Short mmCIF file of C-alpha atoms in Angstrom, two decimals:
data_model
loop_
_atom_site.label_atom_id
_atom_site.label_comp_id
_atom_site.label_asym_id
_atom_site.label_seq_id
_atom_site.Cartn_x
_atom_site.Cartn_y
_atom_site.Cartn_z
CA UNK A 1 -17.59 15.66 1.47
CA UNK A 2 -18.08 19.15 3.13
CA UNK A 3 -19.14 22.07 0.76
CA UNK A 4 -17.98 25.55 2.15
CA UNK A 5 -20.78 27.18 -0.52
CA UNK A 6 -18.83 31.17 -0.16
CA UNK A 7 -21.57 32.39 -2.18
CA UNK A 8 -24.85 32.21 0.52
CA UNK A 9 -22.39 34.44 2.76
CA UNK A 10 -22.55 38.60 1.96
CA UNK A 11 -19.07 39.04 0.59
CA UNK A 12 -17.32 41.22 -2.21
CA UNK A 13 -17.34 37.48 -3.65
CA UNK A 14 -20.44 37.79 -5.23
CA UNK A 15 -19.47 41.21 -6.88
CA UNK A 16 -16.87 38.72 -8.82
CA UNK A 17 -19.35 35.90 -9.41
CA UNK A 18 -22.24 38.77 -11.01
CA UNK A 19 -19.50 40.11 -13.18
CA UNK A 20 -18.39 36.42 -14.32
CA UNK A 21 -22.15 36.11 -15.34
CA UNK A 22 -23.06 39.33 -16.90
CA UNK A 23 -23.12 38.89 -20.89
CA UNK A 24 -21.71 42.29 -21.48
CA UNK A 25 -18.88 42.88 -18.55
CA UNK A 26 -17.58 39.16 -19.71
CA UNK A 27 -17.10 40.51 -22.85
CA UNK A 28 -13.57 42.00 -21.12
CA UNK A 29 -11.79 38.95 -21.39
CA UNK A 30 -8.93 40.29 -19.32
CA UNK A 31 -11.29 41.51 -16.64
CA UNK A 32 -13.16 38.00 -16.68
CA UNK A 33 -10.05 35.69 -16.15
CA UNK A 34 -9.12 38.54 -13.45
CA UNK A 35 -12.55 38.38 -11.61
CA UNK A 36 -11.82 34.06 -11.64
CA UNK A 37 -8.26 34.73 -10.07
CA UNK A 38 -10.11 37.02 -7.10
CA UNK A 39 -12.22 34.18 -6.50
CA UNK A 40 -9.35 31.70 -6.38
CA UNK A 41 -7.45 34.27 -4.03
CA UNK A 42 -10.55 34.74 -1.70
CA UNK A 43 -11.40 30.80 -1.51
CA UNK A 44 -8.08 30.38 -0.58
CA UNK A 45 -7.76 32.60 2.06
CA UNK A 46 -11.01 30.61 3.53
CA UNK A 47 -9.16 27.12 3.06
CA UNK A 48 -6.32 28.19 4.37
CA UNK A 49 -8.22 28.50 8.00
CA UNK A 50 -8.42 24.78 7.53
CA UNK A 51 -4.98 23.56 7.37
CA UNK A 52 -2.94 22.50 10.17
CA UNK A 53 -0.26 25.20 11.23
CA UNK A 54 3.14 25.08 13.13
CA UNK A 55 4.76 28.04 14.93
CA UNK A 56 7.38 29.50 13.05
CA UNK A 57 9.75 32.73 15.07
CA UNK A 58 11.02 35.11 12.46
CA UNK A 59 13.82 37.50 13.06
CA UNK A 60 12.57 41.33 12.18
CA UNK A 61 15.34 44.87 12.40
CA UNK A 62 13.84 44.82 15.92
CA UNK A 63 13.46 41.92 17.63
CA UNK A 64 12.01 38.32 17.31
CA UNK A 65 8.55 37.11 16.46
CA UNK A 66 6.45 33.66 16.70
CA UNK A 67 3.84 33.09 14.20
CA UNK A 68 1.26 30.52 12.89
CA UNK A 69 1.96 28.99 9.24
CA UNK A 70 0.45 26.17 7.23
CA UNK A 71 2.82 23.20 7.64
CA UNK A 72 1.38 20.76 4.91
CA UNK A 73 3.26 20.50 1.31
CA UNK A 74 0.42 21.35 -1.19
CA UNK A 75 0.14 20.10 -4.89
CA UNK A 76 -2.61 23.11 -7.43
CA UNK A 77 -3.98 21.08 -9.97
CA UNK A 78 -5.33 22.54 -12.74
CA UNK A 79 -8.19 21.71 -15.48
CA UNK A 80 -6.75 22.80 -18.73
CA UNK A 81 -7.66 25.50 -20.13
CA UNK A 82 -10.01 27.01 -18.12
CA UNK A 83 -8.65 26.32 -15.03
CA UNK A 84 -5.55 28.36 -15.43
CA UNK A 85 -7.01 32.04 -14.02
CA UNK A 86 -8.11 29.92 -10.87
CA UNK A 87 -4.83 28.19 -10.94
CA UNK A 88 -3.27 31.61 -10.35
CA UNK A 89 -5.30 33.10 -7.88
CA UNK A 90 -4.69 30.11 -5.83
CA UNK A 91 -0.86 30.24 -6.55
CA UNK A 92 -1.06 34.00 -5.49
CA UNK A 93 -1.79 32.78 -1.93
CA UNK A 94 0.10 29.39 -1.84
CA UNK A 95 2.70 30.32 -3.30
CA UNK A 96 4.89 27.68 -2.26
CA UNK A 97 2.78 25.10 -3.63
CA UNK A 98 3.53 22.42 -6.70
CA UNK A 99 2.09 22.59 -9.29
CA UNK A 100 0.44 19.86 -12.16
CA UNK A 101 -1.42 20.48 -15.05
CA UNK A 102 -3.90 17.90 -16.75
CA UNK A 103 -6.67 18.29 -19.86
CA UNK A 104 -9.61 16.74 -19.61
CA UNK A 105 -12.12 17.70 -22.94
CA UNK A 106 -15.66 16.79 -23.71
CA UNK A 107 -15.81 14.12 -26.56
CA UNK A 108 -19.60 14.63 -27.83
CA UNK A 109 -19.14 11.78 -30.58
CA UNK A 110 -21.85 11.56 -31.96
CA UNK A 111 -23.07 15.93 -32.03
CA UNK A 112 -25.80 14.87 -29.37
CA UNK A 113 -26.02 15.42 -25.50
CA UNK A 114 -24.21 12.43 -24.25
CA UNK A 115 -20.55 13.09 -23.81
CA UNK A 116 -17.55 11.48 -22.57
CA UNK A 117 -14.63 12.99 -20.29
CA UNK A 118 -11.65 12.59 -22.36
CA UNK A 119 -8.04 12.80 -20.35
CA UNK A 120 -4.81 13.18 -22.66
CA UNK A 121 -2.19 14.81 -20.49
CA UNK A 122 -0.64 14.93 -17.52
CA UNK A 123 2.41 16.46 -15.68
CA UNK A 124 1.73 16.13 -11.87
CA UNK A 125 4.74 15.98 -8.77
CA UNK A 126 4.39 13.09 -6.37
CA UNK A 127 0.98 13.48 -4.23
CA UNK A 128 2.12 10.74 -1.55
CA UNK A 129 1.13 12.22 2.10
CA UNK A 130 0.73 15.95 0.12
CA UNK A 131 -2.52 18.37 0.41
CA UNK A 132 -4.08 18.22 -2.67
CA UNK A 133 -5.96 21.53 -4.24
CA UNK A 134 -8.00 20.68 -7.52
CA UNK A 135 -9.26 23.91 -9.69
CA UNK A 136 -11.98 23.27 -11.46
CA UNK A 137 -13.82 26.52 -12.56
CA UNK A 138 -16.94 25.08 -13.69
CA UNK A 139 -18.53 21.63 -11.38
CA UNK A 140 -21.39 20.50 -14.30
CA UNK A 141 -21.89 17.00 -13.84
CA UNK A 142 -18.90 16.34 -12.08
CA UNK A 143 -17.26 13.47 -14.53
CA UNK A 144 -14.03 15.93 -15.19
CA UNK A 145 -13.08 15.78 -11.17
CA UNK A 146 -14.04 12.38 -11.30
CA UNK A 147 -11.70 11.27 -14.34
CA UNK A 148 -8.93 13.79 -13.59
CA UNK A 149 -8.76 11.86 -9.69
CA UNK A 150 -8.73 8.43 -11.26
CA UNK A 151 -5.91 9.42 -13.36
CA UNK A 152 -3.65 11.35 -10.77
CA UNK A 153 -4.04 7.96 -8.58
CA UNK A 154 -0.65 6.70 -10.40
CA UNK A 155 0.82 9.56 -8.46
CA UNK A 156 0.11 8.52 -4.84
CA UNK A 157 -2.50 9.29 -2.34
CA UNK A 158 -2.98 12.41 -1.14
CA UNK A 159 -3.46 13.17 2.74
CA UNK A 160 -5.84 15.76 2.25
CA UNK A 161 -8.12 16.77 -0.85
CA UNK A 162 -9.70 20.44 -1.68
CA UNK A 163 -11.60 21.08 -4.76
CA UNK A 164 -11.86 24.41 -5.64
CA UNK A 165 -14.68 25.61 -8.10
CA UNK A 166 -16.11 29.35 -8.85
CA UNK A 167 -19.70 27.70 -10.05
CA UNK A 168 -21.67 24.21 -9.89
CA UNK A 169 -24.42 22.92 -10.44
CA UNK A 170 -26.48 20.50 -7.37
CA UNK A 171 -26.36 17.37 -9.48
CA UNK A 172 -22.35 18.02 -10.10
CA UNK A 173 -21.73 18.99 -6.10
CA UNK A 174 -23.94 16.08 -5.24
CA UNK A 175 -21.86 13.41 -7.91
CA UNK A 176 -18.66 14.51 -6.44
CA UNK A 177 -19.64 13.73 -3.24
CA UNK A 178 -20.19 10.07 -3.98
CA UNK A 179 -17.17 9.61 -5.92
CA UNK A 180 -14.23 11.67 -3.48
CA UNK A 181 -13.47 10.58 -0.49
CA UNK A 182 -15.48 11.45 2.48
CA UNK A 183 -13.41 13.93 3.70
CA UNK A 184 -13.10 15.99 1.07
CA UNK A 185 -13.79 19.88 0.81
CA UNK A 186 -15.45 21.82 -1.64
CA UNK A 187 -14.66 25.12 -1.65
CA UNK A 188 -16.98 27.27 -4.03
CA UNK A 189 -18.44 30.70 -4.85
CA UNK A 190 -21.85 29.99 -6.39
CA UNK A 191 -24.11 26.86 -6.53
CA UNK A 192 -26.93 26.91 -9.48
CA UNK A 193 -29.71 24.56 -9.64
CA UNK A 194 -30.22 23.06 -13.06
CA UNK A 195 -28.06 21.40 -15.73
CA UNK A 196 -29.03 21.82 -19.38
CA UNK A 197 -29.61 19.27 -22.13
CA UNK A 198 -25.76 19.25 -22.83
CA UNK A 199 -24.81 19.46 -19.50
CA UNK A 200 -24.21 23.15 -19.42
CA UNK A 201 -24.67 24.78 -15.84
CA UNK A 202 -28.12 27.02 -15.63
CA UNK A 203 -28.06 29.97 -15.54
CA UNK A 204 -24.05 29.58 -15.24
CA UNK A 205 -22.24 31.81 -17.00
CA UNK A 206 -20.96 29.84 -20.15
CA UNK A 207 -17.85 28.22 -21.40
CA UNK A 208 -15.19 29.79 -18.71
CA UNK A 209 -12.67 28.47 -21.13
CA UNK A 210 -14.41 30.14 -24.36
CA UNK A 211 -14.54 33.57 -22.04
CA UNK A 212 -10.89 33.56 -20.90
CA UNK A 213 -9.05 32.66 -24.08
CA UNK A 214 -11.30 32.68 -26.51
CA UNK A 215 -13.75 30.40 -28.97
CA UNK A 216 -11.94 27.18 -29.64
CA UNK A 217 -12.87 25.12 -33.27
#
């Protein structure tokens, strides 16, 4: 896997990522699912260099002109819920692009720190020969990606696979390098060192699902 970490470069990026992190700006929930779509929109313009391109000639009121485009079919795949302001900033650019939706949960059984990665739903296009973008705000331990590839499998093979995060954690960037394919990118704003008891990202920035749409039961 090759990580494209955004977040060691000097970039109005990590404006976005302090804001996700500060306890009293994320109180704006609207402003903190807006700062996650920026991020989606600026990691996309940086995969985007990535992808192979055809020449396209477009007819303009004065004349002709030839111009580099992606030519790959993409499939956005989302982690519900708090995947869906990433979801959109990456729509924003590729716009063009499928879209699928899964949910993948925590199931802490017993109330203690071991958990499992529960998957209940999907609704995902074909992903045969198709470049294939998963958002994933938060990369703890890396299980979700994990489970929510094993479960798109049914829907072919992709050509090409992105993952798109806005924060990680080393032991999650380093699991999802043994379990994707080698030639996978990861495409993220921040990398954090630790993991918590429960598997929380230190010092993060908390549940990105709790923060966009509020505190679930």
């Amino acid at each position: 896997m090759t990580v494209h970490n955004l977040g060691l470069e000097s970039s109005i990026l990590n404006q976005f990522v302090l804001e996700l992190r500060d306890v009293e700006i994320q109180k704006d929930t609207m402003r903190f699912r807006k700062n996650i779509e920026r991020i989606g929109e600026i990691l996309s313009y940086e995969l985007s260099k990535t992808l192979g391109h055809q020449t396209k000639t477009v007819q303009t009121p004065l004349g002709t002109k030839t111009m580099m485009v992606p030519k790959k079919e993409f499939v956005l795949c989302s982690i519900l819920r708090a995947g869906l302001p990433l979801h959109q900033g990456l729509l924003n650019y590729f716009d063009k692009a499928e879209n699928a939706f899964i949910s993948a949960y925590r199931d802490h059984k017993n109330d203690d720190d071991d958990f499992e990665v529960v998957v209940n739903y999907l609704a995902s296009p074909s992903l045969q020969d198709k470049v294939l973008i998963l958002a994933d705000p938060m990369l703890a331990t890396g299980k979700t990606l994990e489970n929510t590839f094993r479960a798109m499998k049914g829907h072919g093979m992709p050509k090409q696979i992105h993952i798109v995060s806005v924060v990680g954690s080393k032991q999650g960037v380093a699991y999802a390098k043994e379990v994707f394919p080698e030639d996978t990118h990861l495409w993220i704003a921040a990398i954090d060192d630790e993991l918590s008891s429960r598997s929380y990202i230190v010092p993060g920035l908390g549940d990105a699902g709790d923060l966009s749409f509020g505190i679930k039961l």
